[in-house]
Coordinates of C-alpha atoms in Angstrom, one line a residue:
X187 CA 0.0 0.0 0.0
X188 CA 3.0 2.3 -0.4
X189 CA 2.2 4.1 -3.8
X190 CA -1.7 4.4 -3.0
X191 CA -3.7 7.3 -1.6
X192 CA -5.9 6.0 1.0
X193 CA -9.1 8.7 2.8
X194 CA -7.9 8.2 6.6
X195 CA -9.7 10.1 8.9
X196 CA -7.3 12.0 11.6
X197 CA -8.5 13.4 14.9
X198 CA -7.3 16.1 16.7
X199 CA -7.3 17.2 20.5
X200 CA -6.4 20.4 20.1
X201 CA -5.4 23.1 23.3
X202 CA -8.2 26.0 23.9
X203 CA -8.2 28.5 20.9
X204 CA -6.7 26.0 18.1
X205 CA -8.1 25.2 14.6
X206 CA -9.4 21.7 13.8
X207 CA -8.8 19.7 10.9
X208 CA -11.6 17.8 9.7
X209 CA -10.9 15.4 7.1
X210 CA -7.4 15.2 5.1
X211 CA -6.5 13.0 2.3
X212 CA -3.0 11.8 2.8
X213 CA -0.4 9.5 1.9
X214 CA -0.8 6.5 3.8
X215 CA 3.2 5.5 3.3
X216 CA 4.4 8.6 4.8
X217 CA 3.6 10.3 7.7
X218 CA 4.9 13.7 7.2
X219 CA 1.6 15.0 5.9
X220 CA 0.1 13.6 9.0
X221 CA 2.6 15.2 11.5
X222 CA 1.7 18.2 9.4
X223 CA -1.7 17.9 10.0
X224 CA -0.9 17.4 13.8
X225 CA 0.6 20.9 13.9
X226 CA -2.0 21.8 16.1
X227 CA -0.3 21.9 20.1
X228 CA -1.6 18.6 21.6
X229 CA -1.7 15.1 20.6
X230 CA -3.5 13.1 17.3
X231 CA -4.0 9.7 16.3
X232 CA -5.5 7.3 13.6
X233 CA -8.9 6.7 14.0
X234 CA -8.9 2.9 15.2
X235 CA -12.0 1.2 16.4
X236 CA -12.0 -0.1 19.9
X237 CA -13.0 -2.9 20.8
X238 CA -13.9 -5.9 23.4
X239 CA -12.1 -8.9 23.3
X240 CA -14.7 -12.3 23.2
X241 CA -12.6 -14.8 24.1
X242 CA -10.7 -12.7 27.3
X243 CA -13.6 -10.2 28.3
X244 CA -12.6 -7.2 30.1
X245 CA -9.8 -6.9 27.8
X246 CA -9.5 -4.6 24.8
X247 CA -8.1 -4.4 20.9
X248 CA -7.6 -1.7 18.5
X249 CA -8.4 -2.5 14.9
X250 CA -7.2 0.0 12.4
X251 CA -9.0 1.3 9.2
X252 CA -7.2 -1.3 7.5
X253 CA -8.6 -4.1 9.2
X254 CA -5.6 -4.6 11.3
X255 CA -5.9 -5.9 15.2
X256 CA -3.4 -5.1 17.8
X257 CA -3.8 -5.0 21.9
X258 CA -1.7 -1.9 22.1
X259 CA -2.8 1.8 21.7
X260 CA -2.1 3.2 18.4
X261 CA 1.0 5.7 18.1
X262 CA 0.4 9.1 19.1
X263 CA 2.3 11.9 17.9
X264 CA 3.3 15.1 19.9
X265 CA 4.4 18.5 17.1
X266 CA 4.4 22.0 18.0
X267 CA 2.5 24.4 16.1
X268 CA 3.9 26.6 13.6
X269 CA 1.7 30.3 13.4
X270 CA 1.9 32.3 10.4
X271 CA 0.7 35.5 11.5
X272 CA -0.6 38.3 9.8
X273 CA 1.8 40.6 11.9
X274 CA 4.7 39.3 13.5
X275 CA 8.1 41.3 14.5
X276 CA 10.9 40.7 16.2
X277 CA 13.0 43.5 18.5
X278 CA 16.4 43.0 20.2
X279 CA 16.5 45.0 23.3
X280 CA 20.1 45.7 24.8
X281 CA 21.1 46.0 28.4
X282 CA 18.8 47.9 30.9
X283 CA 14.6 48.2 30.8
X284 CA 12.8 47.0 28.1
X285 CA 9.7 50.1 28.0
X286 CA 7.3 47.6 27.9
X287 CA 4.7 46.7 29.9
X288 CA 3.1 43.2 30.1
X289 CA -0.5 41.9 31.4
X290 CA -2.1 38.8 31.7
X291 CA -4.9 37.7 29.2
X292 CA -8.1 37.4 30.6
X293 CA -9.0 34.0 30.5
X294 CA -12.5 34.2 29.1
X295 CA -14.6 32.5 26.5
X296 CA -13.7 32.9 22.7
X297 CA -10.7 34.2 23.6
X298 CA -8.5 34.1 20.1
X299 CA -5.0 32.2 20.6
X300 CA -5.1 31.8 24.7
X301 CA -2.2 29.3 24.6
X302 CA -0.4 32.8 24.6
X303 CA -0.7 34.3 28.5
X304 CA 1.3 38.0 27.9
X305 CA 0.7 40.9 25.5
X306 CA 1.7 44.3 25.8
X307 CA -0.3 46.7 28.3
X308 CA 1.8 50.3 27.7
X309 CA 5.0 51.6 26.6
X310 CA 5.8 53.5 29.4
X311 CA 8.4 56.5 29.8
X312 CA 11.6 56.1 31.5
X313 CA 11.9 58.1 34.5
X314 CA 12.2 62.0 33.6
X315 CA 9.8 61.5 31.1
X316 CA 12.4 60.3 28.7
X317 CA 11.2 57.5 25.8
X318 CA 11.8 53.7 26.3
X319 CA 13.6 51.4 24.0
X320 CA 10.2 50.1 22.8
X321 CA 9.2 53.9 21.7
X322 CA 12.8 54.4 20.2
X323 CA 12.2 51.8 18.3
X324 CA 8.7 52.3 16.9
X325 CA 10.3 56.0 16.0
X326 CA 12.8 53.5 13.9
X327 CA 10.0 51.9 11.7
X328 CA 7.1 51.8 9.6
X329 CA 3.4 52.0 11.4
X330 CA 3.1 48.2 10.0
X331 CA 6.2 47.1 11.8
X332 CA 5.4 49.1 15.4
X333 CA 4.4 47.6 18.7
X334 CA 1.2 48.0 19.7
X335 CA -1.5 47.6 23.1
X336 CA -2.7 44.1 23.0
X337 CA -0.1 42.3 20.9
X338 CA 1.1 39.2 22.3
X339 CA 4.6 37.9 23.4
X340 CA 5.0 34.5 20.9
X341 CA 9.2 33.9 21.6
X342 CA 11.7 34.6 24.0
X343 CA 15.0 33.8 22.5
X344 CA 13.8 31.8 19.9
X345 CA 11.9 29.6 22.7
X346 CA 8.7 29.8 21.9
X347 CA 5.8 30.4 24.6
X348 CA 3.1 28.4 23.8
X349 CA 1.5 27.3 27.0
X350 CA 3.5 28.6 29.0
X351 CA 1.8 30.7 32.3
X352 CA 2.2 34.6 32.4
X353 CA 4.3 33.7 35.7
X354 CA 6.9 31.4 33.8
X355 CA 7.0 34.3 30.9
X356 CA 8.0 36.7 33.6
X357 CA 10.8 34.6 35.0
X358 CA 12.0 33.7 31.5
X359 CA 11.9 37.3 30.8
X360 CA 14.1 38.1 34.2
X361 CA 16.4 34.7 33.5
X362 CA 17.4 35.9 29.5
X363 CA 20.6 37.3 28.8
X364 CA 20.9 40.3 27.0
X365 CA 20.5 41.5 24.4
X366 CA 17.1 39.5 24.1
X367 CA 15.2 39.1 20.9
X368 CA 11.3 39.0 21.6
X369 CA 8.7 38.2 18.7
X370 CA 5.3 39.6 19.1
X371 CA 2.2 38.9 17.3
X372 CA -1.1 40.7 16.4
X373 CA -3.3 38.1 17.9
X374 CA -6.5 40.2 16.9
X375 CA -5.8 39.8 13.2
X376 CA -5.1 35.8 13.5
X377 CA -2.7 34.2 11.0
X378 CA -2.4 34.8 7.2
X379 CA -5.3 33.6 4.5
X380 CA -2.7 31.2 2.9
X381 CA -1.5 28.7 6.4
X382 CA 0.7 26.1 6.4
X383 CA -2.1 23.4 5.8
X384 CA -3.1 25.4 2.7
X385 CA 0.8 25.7 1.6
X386 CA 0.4 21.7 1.6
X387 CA 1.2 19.9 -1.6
X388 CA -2.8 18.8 -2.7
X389 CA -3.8 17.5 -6.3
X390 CA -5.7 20.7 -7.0
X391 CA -2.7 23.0 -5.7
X392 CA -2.5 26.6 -7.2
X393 CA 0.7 29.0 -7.9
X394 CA 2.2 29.7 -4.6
X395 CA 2.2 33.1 -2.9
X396 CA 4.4 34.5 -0.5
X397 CA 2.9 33.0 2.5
X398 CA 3.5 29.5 1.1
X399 CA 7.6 30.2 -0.2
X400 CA 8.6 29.2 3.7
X401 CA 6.4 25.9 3.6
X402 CA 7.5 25.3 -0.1
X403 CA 10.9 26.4 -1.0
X404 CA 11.5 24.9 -4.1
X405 CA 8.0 26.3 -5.9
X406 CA 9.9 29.5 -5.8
X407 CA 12.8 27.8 -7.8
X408 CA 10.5 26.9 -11.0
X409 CA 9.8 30.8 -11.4
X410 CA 11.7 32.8 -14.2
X411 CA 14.0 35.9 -12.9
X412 CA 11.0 38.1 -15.1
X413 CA 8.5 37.0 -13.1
X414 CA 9.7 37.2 -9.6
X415 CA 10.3 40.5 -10.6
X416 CA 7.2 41.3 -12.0
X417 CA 5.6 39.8 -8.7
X418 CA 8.3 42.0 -6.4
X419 CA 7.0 44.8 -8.6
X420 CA 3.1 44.0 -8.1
X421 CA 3.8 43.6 -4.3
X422 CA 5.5 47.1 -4.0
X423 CA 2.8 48.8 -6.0
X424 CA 0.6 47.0 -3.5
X425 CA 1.9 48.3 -0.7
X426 CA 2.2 51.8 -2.0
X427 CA -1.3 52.2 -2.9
X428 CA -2.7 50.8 0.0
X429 CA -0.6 53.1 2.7
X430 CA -1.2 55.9 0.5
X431 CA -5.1 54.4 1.7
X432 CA -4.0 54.0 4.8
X433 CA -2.5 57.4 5.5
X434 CA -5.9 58.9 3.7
X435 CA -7.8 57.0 6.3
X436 CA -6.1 58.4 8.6
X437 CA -6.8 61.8 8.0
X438 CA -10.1 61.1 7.2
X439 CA -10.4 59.7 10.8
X440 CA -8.5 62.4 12.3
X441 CA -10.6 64.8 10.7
X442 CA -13.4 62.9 12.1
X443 CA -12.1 62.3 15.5
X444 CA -11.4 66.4 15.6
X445 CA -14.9 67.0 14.8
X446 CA -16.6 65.1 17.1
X447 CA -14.4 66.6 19.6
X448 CA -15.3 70.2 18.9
X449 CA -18.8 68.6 19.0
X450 CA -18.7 67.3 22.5
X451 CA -16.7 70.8 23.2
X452 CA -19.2 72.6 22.0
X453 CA -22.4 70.3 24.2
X454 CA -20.0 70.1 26.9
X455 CA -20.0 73.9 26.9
X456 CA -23.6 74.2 26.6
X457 CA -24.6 71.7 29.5
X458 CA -21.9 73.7 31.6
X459 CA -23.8 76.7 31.2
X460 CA -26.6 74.9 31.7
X461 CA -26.0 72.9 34.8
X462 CA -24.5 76.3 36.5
X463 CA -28.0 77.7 35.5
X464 CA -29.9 75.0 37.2
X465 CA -27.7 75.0 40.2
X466 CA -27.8 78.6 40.4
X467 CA -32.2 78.6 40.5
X468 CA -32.0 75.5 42.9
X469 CA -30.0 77.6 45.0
X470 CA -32.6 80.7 44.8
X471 CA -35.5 78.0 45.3
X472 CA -33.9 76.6 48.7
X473 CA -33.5 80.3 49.9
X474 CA -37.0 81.4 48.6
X475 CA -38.0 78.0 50.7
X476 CA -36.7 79.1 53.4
X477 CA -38.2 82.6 53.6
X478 CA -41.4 80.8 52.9
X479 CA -41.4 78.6 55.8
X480 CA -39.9 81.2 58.2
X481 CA -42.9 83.9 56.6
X482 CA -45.4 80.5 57.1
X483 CA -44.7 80.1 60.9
X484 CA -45.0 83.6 61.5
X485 CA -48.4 84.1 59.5
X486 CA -49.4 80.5 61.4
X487 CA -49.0 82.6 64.2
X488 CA -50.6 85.9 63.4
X489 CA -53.3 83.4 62.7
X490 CA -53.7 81.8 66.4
X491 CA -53.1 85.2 67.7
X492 CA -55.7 86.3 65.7
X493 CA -58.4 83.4 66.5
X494 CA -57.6 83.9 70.3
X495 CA -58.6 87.9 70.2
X496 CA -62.1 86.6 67.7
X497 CA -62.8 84.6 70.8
X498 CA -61.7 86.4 73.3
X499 CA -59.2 84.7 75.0
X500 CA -56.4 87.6 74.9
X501 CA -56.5 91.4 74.3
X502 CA -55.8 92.3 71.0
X503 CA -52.4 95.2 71.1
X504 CA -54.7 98.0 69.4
X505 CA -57.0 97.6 71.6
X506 CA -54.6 97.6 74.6
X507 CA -52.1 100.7 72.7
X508 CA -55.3 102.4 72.3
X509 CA -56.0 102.4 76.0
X510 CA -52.5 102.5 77.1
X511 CA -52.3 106.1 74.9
X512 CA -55.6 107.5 76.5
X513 CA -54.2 106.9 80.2
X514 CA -51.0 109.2 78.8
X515 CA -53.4 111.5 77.1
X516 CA -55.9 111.8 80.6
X517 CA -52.2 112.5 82.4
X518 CA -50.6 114.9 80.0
X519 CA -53.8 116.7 80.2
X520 CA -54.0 116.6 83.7
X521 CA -50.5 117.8 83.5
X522 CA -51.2 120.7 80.9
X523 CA -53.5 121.9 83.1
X524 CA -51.5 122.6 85.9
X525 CA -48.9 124.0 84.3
X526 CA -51.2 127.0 82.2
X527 CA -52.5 127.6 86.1
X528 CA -49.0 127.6 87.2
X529 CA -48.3 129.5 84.3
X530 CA -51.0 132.4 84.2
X531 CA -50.2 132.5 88.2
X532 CA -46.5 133.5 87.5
X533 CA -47.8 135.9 84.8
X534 CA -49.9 137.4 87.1
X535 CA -47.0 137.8 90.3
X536 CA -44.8 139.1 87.7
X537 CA -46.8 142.1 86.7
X538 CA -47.6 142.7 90.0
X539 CA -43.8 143.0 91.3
X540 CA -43.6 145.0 87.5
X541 CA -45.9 147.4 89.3
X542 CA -44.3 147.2 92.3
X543 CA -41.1 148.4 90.7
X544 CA -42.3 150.8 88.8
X545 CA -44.2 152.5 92.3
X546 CA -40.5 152.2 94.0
X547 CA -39.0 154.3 90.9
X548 CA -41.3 156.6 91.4
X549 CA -40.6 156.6 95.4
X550 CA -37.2 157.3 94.2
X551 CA -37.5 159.9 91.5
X552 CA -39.6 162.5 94.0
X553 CA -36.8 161.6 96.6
X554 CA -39.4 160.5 99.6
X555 CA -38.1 159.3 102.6
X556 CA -39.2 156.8 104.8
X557 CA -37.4 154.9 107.5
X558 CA -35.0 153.2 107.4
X559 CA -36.6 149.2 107.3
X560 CA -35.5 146.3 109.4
X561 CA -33.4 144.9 107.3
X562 CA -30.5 147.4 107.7
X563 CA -31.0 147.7 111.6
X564 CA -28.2 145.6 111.9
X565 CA -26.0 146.4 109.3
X566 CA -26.3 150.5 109.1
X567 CA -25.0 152.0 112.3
X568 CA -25.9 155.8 113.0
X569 CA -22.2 156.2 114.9
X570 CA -21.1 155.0 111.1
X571 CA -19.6 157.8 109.0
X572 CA -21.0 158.4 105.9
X573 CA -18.9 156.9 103.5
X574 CA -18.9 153.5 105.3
X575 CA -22.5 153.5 104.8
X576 CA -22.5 154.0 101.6
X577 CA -20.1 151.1 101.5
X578 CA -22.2 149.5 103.1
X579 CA -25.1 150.1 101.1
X580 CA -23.5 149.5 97.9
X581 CA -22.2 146.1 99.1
X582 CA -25.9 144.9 100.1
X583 CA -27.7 146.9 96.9
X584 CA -24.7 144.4 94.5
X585 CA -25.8 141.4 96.7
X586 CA -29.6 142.7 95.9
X587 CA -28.8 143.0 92.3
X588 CA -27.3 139.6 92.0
X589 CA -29.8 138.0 93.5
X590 CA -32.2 139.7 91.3
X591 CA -29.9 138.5 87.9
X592 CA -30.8 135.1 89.2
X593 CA -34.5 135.5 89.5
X594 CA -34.3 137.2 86.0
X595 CA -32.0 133.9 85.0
X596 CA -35.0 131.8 86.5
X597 CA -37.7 133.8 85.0
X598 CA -36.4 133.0 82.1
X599 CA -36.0 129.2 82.1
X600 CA -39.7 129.3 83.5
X601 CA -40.4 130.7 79.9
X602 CA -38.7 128.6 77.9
X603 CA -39.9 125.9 79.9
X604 CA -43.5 127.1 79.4
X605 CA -42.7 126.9 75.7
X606 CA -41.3 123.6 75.8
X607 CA -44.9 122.4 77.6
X608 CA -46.2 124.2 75.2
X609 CA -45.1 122.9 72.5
X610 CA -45.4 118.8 73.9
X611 CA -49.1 120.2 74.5
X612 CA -49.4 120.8 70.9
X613 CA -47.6 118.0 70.5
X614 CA -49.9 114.9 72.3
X615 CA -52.8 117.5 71.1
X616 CA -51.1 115.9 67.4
X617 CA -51.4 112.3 69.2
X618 CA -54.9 112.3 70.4
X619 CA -56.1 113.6 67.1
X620 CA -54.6 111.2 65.2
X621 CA -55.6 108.3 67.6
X622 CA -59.1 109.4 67.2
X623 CA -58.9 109.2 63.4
X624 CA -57.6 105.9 63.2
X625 CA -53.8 106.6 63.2
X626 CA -53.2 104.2 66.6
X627 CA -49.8 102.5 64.8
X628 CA -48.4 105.6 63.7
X629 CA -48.5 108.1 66.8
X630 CA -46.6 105.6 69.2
X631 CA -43.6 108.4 69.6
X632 CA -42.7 109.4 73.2
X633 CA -42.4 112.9 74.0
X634 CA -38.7 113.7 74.9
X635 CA -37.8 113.1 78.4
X636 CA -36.2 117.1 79.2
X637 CA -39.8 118.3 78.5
X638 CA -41.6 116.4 81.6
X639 CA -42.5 118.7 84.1
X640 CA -44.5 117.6 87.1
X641 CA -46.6 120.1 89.4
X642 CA -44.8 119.5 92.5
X643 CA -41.1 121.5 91.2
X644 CA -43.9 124.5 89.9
X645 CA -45.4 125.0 93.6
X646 CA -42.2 125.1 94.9
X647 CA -40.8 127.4 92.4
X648 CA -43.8 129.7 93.1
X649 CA -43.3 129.7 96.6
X650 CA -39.2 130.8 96.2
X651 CA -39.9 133.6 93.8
X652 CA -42.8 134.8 96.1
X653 CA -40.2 135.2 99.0
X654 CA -38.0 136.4 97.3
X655 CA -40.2 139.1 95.8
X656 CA -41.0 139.9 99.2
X657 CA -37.7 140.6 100.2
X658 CA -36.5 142.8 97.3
X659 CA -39.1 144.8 98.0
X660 CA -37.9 145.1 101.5
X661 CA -34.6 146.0 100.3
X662 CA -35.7 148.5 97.5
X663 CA -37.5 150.4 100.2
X664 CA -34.9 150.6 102.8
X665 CA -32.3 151.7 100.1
X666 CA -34.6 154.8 98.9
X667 CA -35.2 155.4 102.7
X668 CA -31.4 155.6 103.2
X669 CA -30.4 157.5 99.6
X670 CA -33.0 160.1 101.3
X671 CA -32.0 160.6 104.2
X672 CA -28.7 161.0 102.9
X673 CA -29.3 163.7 100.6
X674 CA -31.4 165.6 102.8
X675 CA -27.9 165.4 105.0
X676 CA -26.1 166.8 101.6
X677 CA -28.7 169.7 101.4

């Protein structure tokens, strides 16, 4: 059965996140195609029946597709996995930090290629906000050739890392000498459209591409010098028109990106304002709250207060200012009256010493005499000489006229005192009208407290200036009698 192609079926136990090959025809004499097909990480096999031994039950015996028996397992073969991805590089880093950080993959469901545990979190500055190696190097390079967030770590040294935990990457990463060579992959965009199963030689196999020269090496050999040119040439126009795309994309997306954000500028502006606006009236609505409430206790209030005086229960404060202003009103009057008697009293004992005065000028102008009164017994000697009387005289007649600067002084503080009641007469004349028309609230003012004036201080007053009117007349009279006398001595 060497030279004949036989169907076999192979199965595969793949890890998590491998392809499956279905059905493959290969050559049954050699197993190259089928360690190919076993690419896959894991362990695969020829399909062989199992089954149970008749004659020795409990026991157990393989037969193969061909129809062959044996006791044994059949072989199982154990081949790493060659990846041909879309983007793979490779970067030797030199002594000292690598300016990359590395992260775990989450290990969730449909999770592309999870045999791989690190990819790339950051590039990170160096202290001093100086670039890292890794951002040096994708200065160095074409965008397609940079190192991106999310790539995966695939080879350390040429080891690769399939399986491996993100723990036993980090201490191969801390155990390799330097310079290191890491590859890293673009897990997101998966391997190439042409893989190494589809590089396979097949009966209905087609010209092979670029992805296929590593599987196939001698394909490339058959091609004329003019045609590997003319395919180098197609490839570079390739790549020229499509980042001459890929730049226009990007300003195309830039130009979208910088729209969008003037746009959110723009509403982030506007619900600023906005917001500032609303917080501004809820402020105003918690103060206009609270002058509410405080004017709603103090109407509630007003209200009971008002509802005790409809019943009765209290005294409303009109009513009690009202009475309050008529007891004032019944005193001031009171009051009022007793000084305009005090008053027209005075007026009347003035013009009566006026006339009194004016009777002693006359006495002294027609030069009568009389004797000399009581009140200079004792001071006027007749053994006196004449010029010590005088002396005398004048001494007592200053005395007299000092006392009579202080009456006047007194007289006229009684005046403007009487004006002063006069005027708080007028004034509480004001208040009662006004408290009979209605105007209780507004005629609550005191009168001043220099213009009260009780009845008691005028009696006494009266008394004192009647006295002393008494005695100046004394005095007046005994210095005409003397001035006689003494110029009837002269004559």
């Amino acid at each position: 059965m060497s030279g004949k192609q036989v169907p076999l079926i192979v199965v595969v136990k793949p890890s998590p996140g491998c392809h499956v090959i279905s059905v493959i025809e290969v050559c049954h004499a050699s197993f190259q195609w089928l360690d190919y097909a076993c690419s896959l990480e894991g362990s695969c096999e020829v399909s062989h029946d199992k089954r149970e031994s008749k004659s020795q039950p409990g026991r157990y015996y393989y037969v193969s597709p061909a129809g062959q028996t044996q006791w044994f397992p059949p072989r199982r073969v154990t081949v790493t996995r060659s990846f041909n991805w879309r983007c793979e590089i490779e970067i030797e880093f030199g002594p000292g930090r690598l300016g990359v950080n590395l992260k775990e993959v989450p290990q969730t469901t449909n999770i592309p290629f999870a045999m791989f545990q690190a990819e790339v979190e950051e590039l990170p500055k160096l202290p001093g906000g100086k670039p890292g190696p890794a951002e040096i190097y994708n200065w160095s390079v074409r965008p397609e050739r940079r190192l991106y967030q999310n790539m995966r770590l695939t080879q350390v040294d040429g080891v690769a890392l399939a399986g491996c935990k993100y723990t036993e990457v980090v201490e191969k990463l801390k155990r390799a000498a330097r310079p290191v060579k890491l590859k890293v992959c673009g897990c997101l965009l998966g391997e190439g459209e042409t893989s190494a199963l589809d590089a396979a030689p097949t009966s209905s196999s087609a010209h092979p591409t670029a992805s296929s020269t590593a599987i196939a090496p001698s394909s490339s050999s058959s091609l004329s010098a003019y045609s590997v040119q003319k395919q180098k040439k197609e490839e570079y126009m390739n790549l020229l028109v499509t980042t001459e795309l890929s730049n226009e994309m990007w300003r195309l997306e830039t130009q979208k990106v910088q729209w969008t954000y003037r746009q959110l500028r723009f509403k982030w502006n506007l619900l600023s304002a906005s917001l500032s606006g609303l917080l501004e009236a809820q402020v105003k609505a918690k103060k206009q709250i609270e002058a509410a409430t405080a004017d709603k206790a103090k109407y509630d209030e007003m209200l009971v207060h008002l509802h005790k005086q409809e019943t009765g229960l209290i005294v409303s404060p009109e009513v009690q200012r009202t009475n309050d202003l008529g007891a004032k009103n019944a005193e001031l009057t009171q009051d009022i009256g007793h000084m305009t008697a005090g008053n027209k009293k005075l007026r009347r004992e003035r013009d009566a010493n006026q006339r009194h005065l004016d009777e002693l000028d006359a006495q002294l102008v027609h030069g009568l005499t009389q004797a000399i009164p009581d009140s200079l017994v004792g001071v006027v000697d007749d053994s006196m000489s004449t010029e010590v009387k005088l002396a005398v005289v004048r001494q007592r007649v200053a005395a007299i006229e000092m006392e009579m600067r202080k009456e006047e002084a007194k007289t006229r503080q009684a005046d403007v005192e009487l004006a002063q009641l006069s005027k708080v007469y007028n004034q509480q004349t004001e208040v009662i009208l006004e408290s009979s028309r209605g105007g209780i609230n507004g005629s609550s003012k005191k009168p001043p407290k220099e213009l009260v004036f009780t009845v008691s201080t005028t009696q006494a007053q009266n008394r004192f200036q009647a006295n002393t009117m008494d005695e100046l007349r004394e005095w007046v009279t005994a210095i005409l009698t003397f001035h006689s006398g003494w110029m009837n001595t002269r004559v």
